Short mmCIF file of C-alpha atoms and ligand atoms in Angstrom, two decimals:
data_model
loop_
_atom_site.label_atom_id
_atom_site.label_comp_id
_atom_site.label_asym_id
_atom_site.label_seq_id
_atom_site.Cartn_x
_atom_site.Cartn_y
_atom_site.Cartn_z
CA MET A 1 -17.37 -7.48 9.82
CA SER A 2 -14.84 -9.90 11.13
CA SER A 3 -11.28 -8.90 11.73
CA ALA A 4 -8.41 -10.18 9.63
CA THR A 5 -6.40 -12.45 11.85
CA ALA A 6 -3.72 -13.35 9.34
CA LYS A 7 -0.09 -13.01 10.37
CA MET A 8 2.79 -11.96 8.18
CA PRO A 9 4.72 -12.86 6.13
CA LEU A 10 2.54 -12.44 3.08
CA PRO A 11 -0.71 -14.00 4.23
CA GLU A 12 -3.77 -13.99 2.00
CA TYR A 13 -6.27 -11.24 2.73
CA ASP A 14 -9.92 -11.71 1.84
CA GLY A 15 -11.18 -8.44 3.26
CA LEU A 16 -11.95 -6.99 -0.16
CA SER A 17 -15.00 -9.15 -0.87
CA ARG A 18 -16.29 -8.63 2.69
CA ALA A 19 -15.78 -4.87 2.38
CA SER A 20 -17.60 -4.66 -0.94
CA HIS A 21 -20.42 -6.83 0.41
CA TYR A 22 -20.83 -4.64 3.45
CA ILE A 23 -20.70 -1.42 1.42
CA GLY A 24 -23.32 -2.83 -0.99
CA ARG A 25 -25.63 -3.66 1.90
CA GLU A 26 -25.31 -0.23 3.49
CA ILE A 27 -25.92 1.49 0.15
CA SER A 28 -29.09 -0.55 -0.35
CA LYS A 29 -30.33 0.88 2.96
CA SER A 30 -29.71 4.30 1.31
CA GLN A 31 -27.17 5.27 3.91
CA ASP A 32 -24.72 8.16 3.40
CA LEU A 33 -21.28 6.56 3.49
CA ALA A 34 -17.66 7.56 3.52
CA ILE A 35 -15.03 4.95 2.70
CA VAL A 36 -11.53 5.60 3.96
CA LEU A 37 -8.88 3.51 2.26
CA ILE A 38 -5.76 3.46 4.41
CA TYR A 39 -2.40 2.83 2.80
CA ILE A 40 0.47 2.08 5.21
CA HIS A 41 3.87 3.21 3.98
CA GLY A 42 7.10 1.27 4.30
CA ILE A 43 5.73 -2.15 5.25
CA GLU A 44 9.06 -3.67 4.24
CA ARG A 45 10.87 -1.35 6.61
CA LEU A 46 8.39 -2.08 9.37
CA CYS A 47 9.06 -5.81 9.03
CA ALA A 48 12.81 -5.28 8.70
CA THR A 49 12.91 -3.16 11.85
CA LEU A 50 10.47 -5.00 14.12
CA GLY A 51 10.37 -8.45 12.57
CA HIS A 52 7.35 -9.87 10.77
CA ALA A 53 5.68 -11.18 13.90
CA ARG A 54 5.80 -7.89 15.81
CA ALA A 55 4.82 -5.87 12.74
CA GLY A 56 1.87 -8.23 12.19
CA GLU A 57 0.77 -7.86 15.80
CA LEU A 58 0.88 -4.07 15.62
CA LEU A 59 -1.15 -3.99 12.43
CA ASP A 60 -3.74 -6.35 13.94
CA ASP A 61 -3.82 -4.09 16.96
CA PHE A 62 -4.32 -1.08 14.67
CA GLN A 63 -7.28 -2.83 13.06
CA THR A 64 -8.84 -3.66 16.42
CA ARG A 65 -8.50 -0.07 17.57
CA LEU A 66 -10.04 1.20 14.34
CA ALA A 67 -13.09 -0.96 14.94
CA SER A 68 -13.87 1.03 18.07
CA LEU A 69 -13.33 4.39 16.40
CA GLY A 70 -16.96 5.51 16.49
CA ARG A 71 -19.70 5.15 19.04
CA ARG A 72 -20.95 2.01 17.32
CA LYS A 73 -18.64 -0.70 16.03
CA THR A 74 -16.89 0.60 12.91
CA ALA A 75 -16.52 -1.66 9.88
CA VAL A 76 -12.85 -2.28 9.11
CA GLU A 77 -11.36 -4.72 6.63
CA ARG A 78 -7.80 -5.58 5.76
CA LEU A 79 -7.50 -5.53 1.97
CA SER A 80 -3.83 -6.41 1.58
CA ASP A 81 -0.58 -6.42 3.52
CA ARG A 82 -0.61 -2.61 3.48
CA LYS A 83 -4.23 -1.55 2.97
CA PHE A 84 -7.27 -1.26 5.21
CA ALA A 85 -10.77 -0.08 4.37
CA VAL A 86 -12.84 1.72 6.97
CA VAL A 87 -16.53 2.34 6.27
CA LEU A 88 -18.07 5.28 8.08
CA ASN A 89 -21.81 5.82 7.97
CA GLY A 90 -23.99 8.66 9.04
CA LEU A 91 -21.25 11.32 8.84
CA ARG A 92 -22.99 14.43 7.63
CA ASN A 93 -20.32 16.42 5.81
CA ALA A 94 -16.72 16.54 4.62
CA GLY A 95 -15.65 18.25 7.85
CA HIS A 96 -16.86 15.30 9.91
CA VAL A 97 -15.15 12.84 7.58
CA ARG A 98 -11.90 14.79 7.84
CA LEU A 99 -12.15 14.69 11.62
CA ALA A 100 -12.62 10.93 11.47
CA ALA A 101 -9.56 10.63 9.22
CA GLN A 102 -7.52 12.67 11.67
CA LYS A 103 -8.68 10.33 14.39
CA ILE A 104 -7.48 7.37 12.32
CA GLU A 105 -4.09 9.02 12.02
CA ARG A 106 -3.96 9.42 15.80
CA VAL A 107 -4.95 5.79 16.31
CA MET A 108 -2.05 4.82 14.07
CA GLN A 109 0.37 6.94 16.08
CA GLU A 110 -0.93 5.58 19.38
CA THR A 111 -0.56 2.02 18.14
CA PHE A 112 3.07 2.58 17.26
CA ASP A 113 3.84 4.89 20.14
CA GLY A 114 5.81 3.95 23.21
CA ALA A 115 8.32 1.22 22.63
CA GLU A 116 8.24 1.46 18.86
CA ASP A 117 9.61 3.96 16.45
CA GLN A 118 6.85 6.42 15.53
CA SER A 119 8.44 7.21 12.20
CA LEU A 120 7.35 3.74 11.11
CA SER A 121 3.72 4.70 11.18
CA LYS A 122 3.23 6.86 8.10
CA LEU A 123 -0.01 6.48 6.18
CA THR A 124 -2.03 7.93 3.31
CA MET A 125 -5.83 7.91 3.35
CA GLY A 126 -7.98 8.09 0.23
CA ILE A 127 -11.61 9.03 0.85
CA VAL A 128 -14.76 8.60 -1.25
CA ASN A 129 -18.39 9.32 -0.44
CA SER A 130 -21.60 7.68 -1.45
CA PRO A 131 -23.92 8.67 -3.03
CA GLU A 132 -21.76 11.60 -4.22
CA HIS A 133 -19.14 9.43 -5.98
CA GLY A 134 -21.38 6.53 -6.92
CA ASP A 135 -23.50 3.75 -5.54
CA ASP A 136 -21.54 0.70 -6.61
CA ALA A 137 -19.25 -0.82 -4.00
CA ASN A 138 -16.48 -1.86 -6.38
CA GLU A 139 -16.55 1.46 -8.19
CA LEU A 140 -16.30 3.30 -4.86
CA LEU A 141 -13.32 1.20 -3.80
CA ARG A 142 -11.67 1.90 -7.14
CA CYS A 143 -12.17 5.66 -6.63
CA ALA A 144 -10.69 5.31 -3.14
CA GLU A 145 -7.59 3.70 -4.69
CA ILE A 146 -7.30 6.69 -7.03
CA ALA A 147 -7.52 9.04 -4.06
CA VAL A 148 -4.72 7.09 -2.31
CA LEU A 149 -2.49 7.30 -5.38
CA ASP A 150 -3.24 11.00 -5.63
CA GLY A 151 -2.39 11.49 -1.95
CA ARG A 152 0.85 9.55 -2.30
CA ARG A 153 1.86 11.60 -5.34
CA ASN A 154 1.23 14.86 -3.51
CA ASN A 155 2.57 13.69 -0.18
CA GLU A 156 -0.75 14.28 1.60
CA THR A 157 -1.98 12.19 4.51
CA ILE A 158 -5.67 12.78 3.78
CA CYS A 159 -6.87 12.98 0.20
CA PHE A 160 -10.50 13.22 -0.95
CA TYR A 161 -11.34 11.66 -4.29
CA ALA A 162 -11.35 14.18 -7.14
CA PRO A 163 -12.58 13.00 -10.56
CA GLU A 164 -10.00 15.28 -12.29
CA SER A 165 -7.17 13.35 -10.64
CA ALA A 166 -8.59 10.17 -12.12
CA ASP A 167 -7.98 11.50 -15.64
CA GLU A 168 -4.44 12.51 -14.76
CA LEU A 169 -3.74 9.18 -13.18
CA ILE A 170 -5.09 7.28 -16.13
CA LEU A 171 -2.49 9.08 -18.21
CA ASP A 172 0.08 7.98 -15.68
CA TRP A 173 -1.21 4.43 -15.75
CA ASN A 174 -0.59 4.37 -19.42
CA LEU A 175 2.93 5.52 -18.73
CA GLU A 176 3.24 2.83 -16.10
CA ARG A 177 2.47 0.07 -18.60
CA ARG A 178 4.60 1.67 -21.29
CA LEU A 179 7.49 2.01 -18.88
CA ASP A 180 7.36 -1.71 -18.11
CA ASP A 181 7.48 -2.38 -21.84
CA ALA A 182 10.35 0.05 -22.31
CA MET A 183 12.54 -1.78 -19.81
CA ARG A 184 12.08 -4.95 -21.87
CA THR A 185 12.23 -3.54 -25.39
CA GLY A 186 15.27 -1.32 -25.05
CA ASP A 187 13.38 1.97 -25.54
CA LEU A 188 14.84 2.94 -22.20
CA GLU A 189 18.50 3.85 -22.50
CA VAL A 190 21.24 5.16 -20.30
CA HIS A 191 23.09 8.26 -21.48
CA TYR A 192 26.29 9.56 -19.97
CA GLN A 193 27.34 13.10 -19.15
CA PRO A 194 31.10 13.53 -18.71
CA LYS A 195 32.49 14.91 -15.48
CA ILE A 196 35.85 16.69 -15.63
CA ASP A 197 38.58 17.38 -13.10
CA LEU A 198 39.05 21.15 -12.95
CA ARG A 199 42.75 20.87 -12.08
CA ASN A 200 43.66 19.34 -15.45
CA ASP A 201 40.44 19.31 -17.53
CA LYS A 202 40.62 15.51 -17.76
CA ILE A 203 37.51 13.34 -17.78
CA VAL A 204 37.23 11.43 -14.53
CA GLY A 205 33.88 9.80 -15.15
CA ALA A 206 30.26 10.43 -16.01
CA GLU A 207 26.77 10.70 -14.62
CA ALA A 208 24.33 8.08 -15.91
CA LEU A 209 21.04 9.69 -16.96
CA MET A 210 18.06 7.73 -18.16
CA ARG A 211 16.50 8.49 -21.55
CA TRP A 212 13.17 7.18 -22.77
CA TYR A 213 11.97 7.50 -26.31
CA GLU A 214 8.40 6.20 -26.34
CA PRO A 215 7.44 5.28 -29.94
CA GLU A 216 3.93 6.82 -29.72
CA ILE A 217 4.54 9.70 -27.33
CA GLY A 218 8.08 10.71 -28.24
CA GLN A 219 10.76 11.69 -25.73
CA VAL A 220 9.48 11.45 -22.15
CA SER A 221 11.40 13.58 -19.66
CA PRO A 222 13.05 11.69 -16.79
CA ASP A 223 11.49 14.17 -14.37
CA VAL A 224 8.10 12.80 -15.47
CA PHE A 225 8.76 9.08 -15.64
CA ILE A 226 10.92 8.94 -12.52
CA GLU A 227 8.02 10.48 -10.61
CA VAL A 228 5.60 7.96 -12.10
CA ALA A 229 7.98 5.12 -11.27
CA GLU A 230 8.37 6.41 -7.72
CA SER A 231 4.59 6.51 -7.21
CA THR A 232 3.91 3.08 -8.75
CA GLY A 233 6.82 1.23 -7.17
CA GLN A 234 8.45 0.65 -10.59
CA ILE A 235 11.40 2.67 -9.33
CA ILE A 236 12.82 -0.53 -7.86
CA ASP A 237 12.97 -2.24 -11.26
CA LEU A 238 14.14 0.95 -12.88
CA THR A 239 17.01 1.34 -10.40
CA HIS A 240 18.03 -2.30 -10.82
CA PHE A 241 17.93 -1.75 -14.56
CA ALA A 242 20.18 1.34 -14.28
CA VAL A 243 22.67 -0.37 -11.97
CA GLN A 244 22.95 -3.44 -14.22
CA ARG A 245 23.32 -1.35 -17.37
CA VAL A 246 25.91 0.94 -15.85
CA CYS A 247 27.95 -1.94 -14.44
CA ARG A 248 27.93 -3.76 -17.77
CA GLN A 249 29.03 -0.59 -19.56
CA ALA A 250 31.61 0.27 -16.92
CA SER A 251 33.19 -3.17 -17.16
CA GLU A 252 33.84 -2.56 -20.87
CA TRP A 253 35.22 0.92 -20.37
CA LEU A 254 37.36 0.04 -17.38
CA ALA A 255 38.99 -2.78 -19.31
CA ALA A 256 39.63 -0.58 -22.35
CA ILE A 257 40.38 2.79 -20.80
CA GLY A 258 41.18 2.33 -17.13
CA ASP A 259 40.13 4.54 -14.28
CA LEU A 260 36.59 5.95 -14.52
CA ASN A 261 33.81 6.57 -12.06
CA ILE A 262 30.15 6.42 -13.04
CA ALA A 263 27.42 8.07 -10.98
CA ILE A 264 23.92 6.63 -10.68
CA ASN A 265 20.94 8.61 -9.36
CA ILE A 266 18.77 7.08 -6.69
CA THR A 267 15.42 8.33 -5.39
CA PRO A 268 14.07 8.84 -1.84
CA SER A 269 12.39 5.45 -1.63
CA ILE A 270 15.54 3.62 -2.71
CA ILE A 271 17.59 5.35 -0.05
CA LEU A 272 15.24 4.04 2.63
CA ASP A 273 15.86 0.41 1.79
CA THR A 274 19.09 -1.51 2.41
CA GLU A 275 18.26 -3.68 -0.61
CA ILE A 276 20.19 -1.24 -2.80
CA ILE A 277 23.41 -2.52 -1.24
CA ASP A 278 22.63 -6.10 -2.31
CA VAL A 279 21.77 -4.83 -5.77
CA LEU A 280 25.19 -3.13 -5.98
CA LYS A 281 26.99 -6.21 -4.67
CA ASN A 282 25.24 -8.42 -7.16
CA ALA A 283 25.82 -6.20 -10.20
CA THR A 284 29.46 -5.40 -9.46
CA SER A 285 30.27 -9.06 -8.92
CA ILE A 286 28.45 -10.16 -12.10
CA TRP A 287 30.31 -7.59 -14.20
CA GLY A 288 33.58 -7.83 -12.31
CA ILE A 289 33.99 -4.17 -11.40
CA GLU A 290 35.32 -2.57 -8.24
CA PRO A 291 32.67 -0.95 -5.99
CA GLY A 292 34.81 2.22 -6.07
CA ALA A 293 33.98 2.66 -9.75
CA LEU A 294 30.45 3.69 -8.76
CA THR A 295 29.01 6.78 -7.10
CA LEU A 296 25.44 6.91 -5.86
CA GLU A 297 23.81 10.33 -6.12
CA VAL A 298 21.03 11.11 -3.70
CA THR A 299 19.32 14.46 -3.28
CA GLU A 300 19.71 16.43 -0.10
CA ASN A 301 15.93 16.42 0.44
CA ALA A 302 15.69 12.65 0.13
CA LEU A 303 18.00 12.36 3.16
CA MET A 304 15.96 14.72 5.28
CA ALA A 305 12.82 12.60 4.92
CA ASP A 306 14.24 9.99 7.28
CA ARG A 307 17.68 10.85 8.60
CA LYS A 308 18.19 7.69 10.61
CA MET A 309 17.38 5.24 7.84
CA SER A 310 19.13 7.16 5.07
CA HIS A 311 22.20 7.45 7.30
CA GLN A 312 22.22 3.69 7.71
CA VAL A 313 21.85 2.99 3.99
CA LEU A 314 24.48 5.54 2.93
CA THR A 315 26.89 4.17 5.50
CA GLY A 316 26.28 0.70 4.05
CA ILE A 317 26.98 1.94 0.52
CA ARG A 318 30.27 3.51 1.63
CA LYS A 319 31.28 0.44 3.63
CA PHE A 320 30.70 -1.59 0.50
CA GLY A 321 33.22 0.72 -1.20
CA SER A 322 31.09 2.87 -3.49
CA ARG A 323 31.01 6.65 -3.23
CA VAL A 324 28.08 8.81 -2.11
CA SER A 325 27.29 12.21 -3.58
CA ILE A 326 24.72 14.67 -2.23
CA ASP A 327 22.85 15.95 -5.28
CA ASP A 328 21.06 19.29 -5.77
CA PHE A 329 22.90 20.59 -2.76
CA GLY A 330 21.64 23.95 -1.54
CA THR A 331 18.01 23.37 -2.48
CA GLY A 332 17.13 21.29 0.57
CA TYR A 333 16.78 21.87 4.24
CA SER A 334 19.78 20.20 5.79
CA SER A 335 21.60 22.14 8.46
CA LEU A 336 25.31 22.64 8.92
CA SER A 337 25.24 20.37 11.94
CA TYR A 338 23.84 17.59 9.79
CA LEU A 339 26.78 17.93 7.38
CA LYS A 340 29.10 16.93 10.19
CA GLU A 341 27.57 13.46 10.37
CA ILE A 342 26.49 12.93 6.77
CA PRO A 343 28.04 9.77 5.30
CA ALA A 344 29.07 11.29 1.96
CA ASP A 345 32.13 11.83 -0.22
CA GLU A 346 30.91 14.66 -2.38
CA LEU A 347 28.56 17.63 -2.63
CA LYS A 348 27.01 18.49 -5.94
CA ILE A 349 26.02 22.14 -6.26
CA ASP A 350 22.58 22.45 -7.80
CA ARG A 351 22.62 23.66 -11.38
CA THR A 352 20.27 26.58 -10.73
CA PHE A 353 22.97 28.25 -8.59
CA VAL A 354 25.77 27.46 -11.03
CA MET A 355 23.78 28.75 -13.99
CA GLY A 356 23.02 31.98 -12.14
CA MET A 357 26.40 32.53 -10.52
CA LEU A 358 27.66 35.16 -12.97
CA SER A 359 24.46 37.17 -13.11
CA ASP A 360 23.18 36.91 -9.55
CA GLN A 361 25.18 37.89 -6.48
CA GLY A 362 23.16 35.55 -4.27
CA ASP A 363 23.81 32.54 -6.50
CA TYR A 364 27.50 33.42 -6.65
CA LYS A 365 27.72 33.49 -2.87
CA ILE A 366 25.93 30.15 -2.57
CA VAL A 367 28.37 28.54 -5.01
CA LYS A 368 31.39 30.06 -3.26
CA HIS A 369 30.27 29.11 0.23
CA THR A 370 29.24 25.60 -0.79
CA ILE A 371 32.75 25.02 -2.13
CA GLU A 372 34.22 26.30 1.15
CA ILE A 373 31.85 24.22 3.25
CA ALA A 374 32.60 21.07 1.26
CA LYS A 375 36.34 21.61 1.69
CA SER A 376 36.06 22.22 5.40
CA PHE A 377 34.15 18.97 5.83
CA GLY A 378 36.65 17.05 3.69
CA LEU A 379 34.18 16.47 0.85
CA SER A 380 34.90 16.91 -2.83
CA VAL A 381 32.67 19.30 -4.72
CA VAL A 382 31.10 19.19 -8.18
CA ALA A 383 29.36 21.98 -10.06
CA GLU A 384 26.62 20.85 -12.45
CA GLY A 385 24.98 22.92 -15.17
CA VAL A 386 28.19 24.61 -16.35
CA GLU A 387 27.11 26.20 -19.59
CA THR A 388 29.91 28.66 -20.46
CA ALA A 389 33.71 29.00 -20.43
CA GLU A 390 33.34 31.95 -18.04
CA MET A 391 31.53 29.81 -15.49
CA LEU A 392 34.17 27.13 -15.78
CA ASP A 393 36.98 29.67 -15.21
CA GLU A 394 35.23 31.18 -12.22
CA LEU A 395 34.66 27.74 -10.68
CA LYS A 396 38.36 26.99 -11.07
CA LYS A 397 39.21 30.23 -9.29
CA LEU A 398 36.87 29.33 -6.45
CA GLY A 399 38.63 25.99 -6.01
CA CYS A 400 35.79 23.72 -7.21
CA ASP A 401 37.07 20.17 -7.89
CA TYR A 402 34.89 18.88 -10.71
CA ALA A 403 32.42 20.16 -13.29
CA GLN A 404 29.65 18.88 -15.49
CA GLY A 405 27.48 20.74 -17.96
CA TYR A 406 26.54 21.53 -21.51
CA PHE A 407 29.74 23.57 -21.96
CA VAL A 408 31.78 20.40 -21.48
CA CYS A 409 29.29 17.99 -23.03
CA LYS A 410 25.59 17.16 -22.96
CA PRO A 411 24.48 13.71 -21.81
CA VAL A 412 25.19 11.40 -24.78
CA PRO A 413 24.68 7.72 -25.67
CA ALA A 414 27.37 5.29 -24.53
CA ASP A 415 29.15 5.03 -27.89
CA GLU A 416 29.38 8.80 -28.20
CA PHE A 417 30.80 9.09 -24.69
CA GLU A 418 33.39 6.52 -25.70
CA ARG A 419 34.42 8.65 -28.69
CA PHE A 420 34.51 11.70 -26.44
CA LEU A 421 36.84 9.84 -24.07
CA LYS A 422 39.23 9.01 -26.86
P1 C2E B 515 19.84 15.50 -11.87
O1 C2E B 515 20.34 14.30 -11.14
O2 C2E B 515 19.98 16.81 -11.17
O3 C2E B 515 20.56 15.50 -13.28
C1 C2E B 515 21.13 16.62 -13.87
C2 C2E B 515 20.22 17.19 -14.92
O4 C2E B 515 20.81 18.38 -15.42
C3 C2E B 515 20.06 16.28 -16.13
O5 C2E B 515 18.70 16.41 -16.56
C4 C2E B 515 21.03 16.88 -17.12
O6 C2E B 515 20.71 16.56 -18.46
C5 C2E B 515 20.87 18.35 -16.83
N1 C2E B 515 22.02 19.13 -17.21
C6 C2E B 515 23.33 18.77 -17.21
N2 C2E B 515 24.12 19.79 -17.61
C7 C2E B 515 23.30 20.84 -17.85
C8 C2E B 515 23.52 22.20 -18.28
O7 C2E B 515 24.64 22.65 -18.52
N3 C2E B 515 22.43 22.99 -18.40
C9 C2E B 515 21.18 22.54 -18.16
N4 C2E B 515 20.16 23.38 -18.31
N5 C2E B 515 20.92 21.27 -17.73
C10 C2E B 515 21.98 20.44 -17.59
P2 C2E B 515 17.85 15.21 -17.02
O8 C2E B 515 18.71 14.22 -17.74
O9 C2E B 515 16.64 15.74 -17.69
O10 C2E B 515 17.45 14.52 -15.66
C11 C2E B 515 16.56 15.14 -14.78
C12 C2E B 515 16.50 14.41 -13.48
O11 C2E B 515 15.92 13.12 -13.62
C13 C2E B 515 17.86 14.17 -12.88
O12 C2E B 515 18.29 15.33 -12.22
C14 C2E B 515 17.59 13.02 -11.97
O13 C2E B 515 17.07 13.48 -10.75
C15 C2E B 515 16.50 12.27 -12.68
N6 C2E B 515 17.09 11.09 -13.33
C16 C2E B 515 17.63 10.95 -14.55
N7 C2E B 515 18.03 9.67 -14.75
C17 C2E B 515 17.75 8.99 -13.61
C18 C2E B 515 17.91 7.63 -13.19
O14 C2E B 515 18.44 6.76 -13.89
N8 C2E B 515 17.46 7.32 -11.94
C19 C2E B 515 16.91 8.25 -11.13
N9 C2E B 515 16.51 7.86 -9.91
N10 C2E B 515 16.76 9.52 -11.48
C20 C2E B 515 17.15 9.90 -12.72
CA1 CA B 516 22.22 13.72 -10.35
CA1 CA B 517 21.43 17.65 -9.72
#
């Protein structure tokens, strides 16, 4: 097999037909094969950090090194800007294939080692075997794609094809198409949950929460479709959609009512891409609203995935003038020393602690200490999931600044929130 010599940006890759040809030929010789489909994460970031030329060189280098993985020349093809296929023959069992995959991971690290940032070299490998999973080259490559998607969903570096995952993913694929439709048809809506100031019980703003009523399926939980969107890449469109909708809505409310702040949730992949700042700039300027009218909520865990990059993006958001809130605080793994440098304005105590605070000593302590920690770092603090008057009173006593929860109001459509405001 010849090596792909194309350079970025966005060259054409014709490795797919060569790979399927080669696989077909090997199968006809009744060889046992394993196909490893390699998916490289964060290509955009790689290019943004190193420049397209350097990123292209490193990926070519990676391909060259892969070709000398085994004793004989290994077949490697570049299928797209972020995918390679490696065909391994004569490996006797899954253990040997796993070893080869681990070797591929090491090759990746070595390629990016030294001068470059190793955190740029994350990959997911989907693996299929022939004859076990079929004897048709295109079908095998399709199964390898399923294994990659499965691995990405479960955050695994090495993922062997499992037919059961295919069924699950097909369900998801349906959701993927339906979600695209929903963004166009208006089945996807933004609801708003009021946030109140605990000093005077006044509404200071709301959290924007996505709602999807799918005509055939019914209500689809955001936990489900956000995860689908994150694994398919639709999260980018979905986030743009949310930002545009919220800004349009906020421009109406700000003109009619005055001061309000609306919070938008963003996911781990969004926080690793400076594009979100351009999206905010664009939407606020189109709708004529101040950046300070928006808060971006990002979970504590999302930040820990890549501290350097998330730090950079959050700093950019704050420089732009919008606020940053650390969501689900207390459920992640950040340390106190990290809090010192975190570019945030607010901590949001996870609802599981708030909901348990009056029945569980441990939860109570977590809520109390989080409020103290936030204060000592000069951050404001919000409790979410406030379901009773007793919880609200206790939070006031503990000095919590803001609250959100069913006791105040459930997330409601825009017009209902407007009535609630009045
Ligand atoms: P989250 O950001 O932690 O949102 C708070 C969740 O708590 C919401 O669930 C809200 O309806 C629920 N909640 C609020 N008050 C109470 C209460 O008193 N009791 C109880 N039991 N629950 C309460 P929801 O709307 O189902 O959203 C789930 C998650 O989906 C959100 O968690 C957020 O991570 C994600 N999500 C929702 N909309 C968006 C969006 O537009 N973009 C992104 N990236 N994520 C979103
Ligand atoms: Ca949130
Ligand atoms: Ca939360």
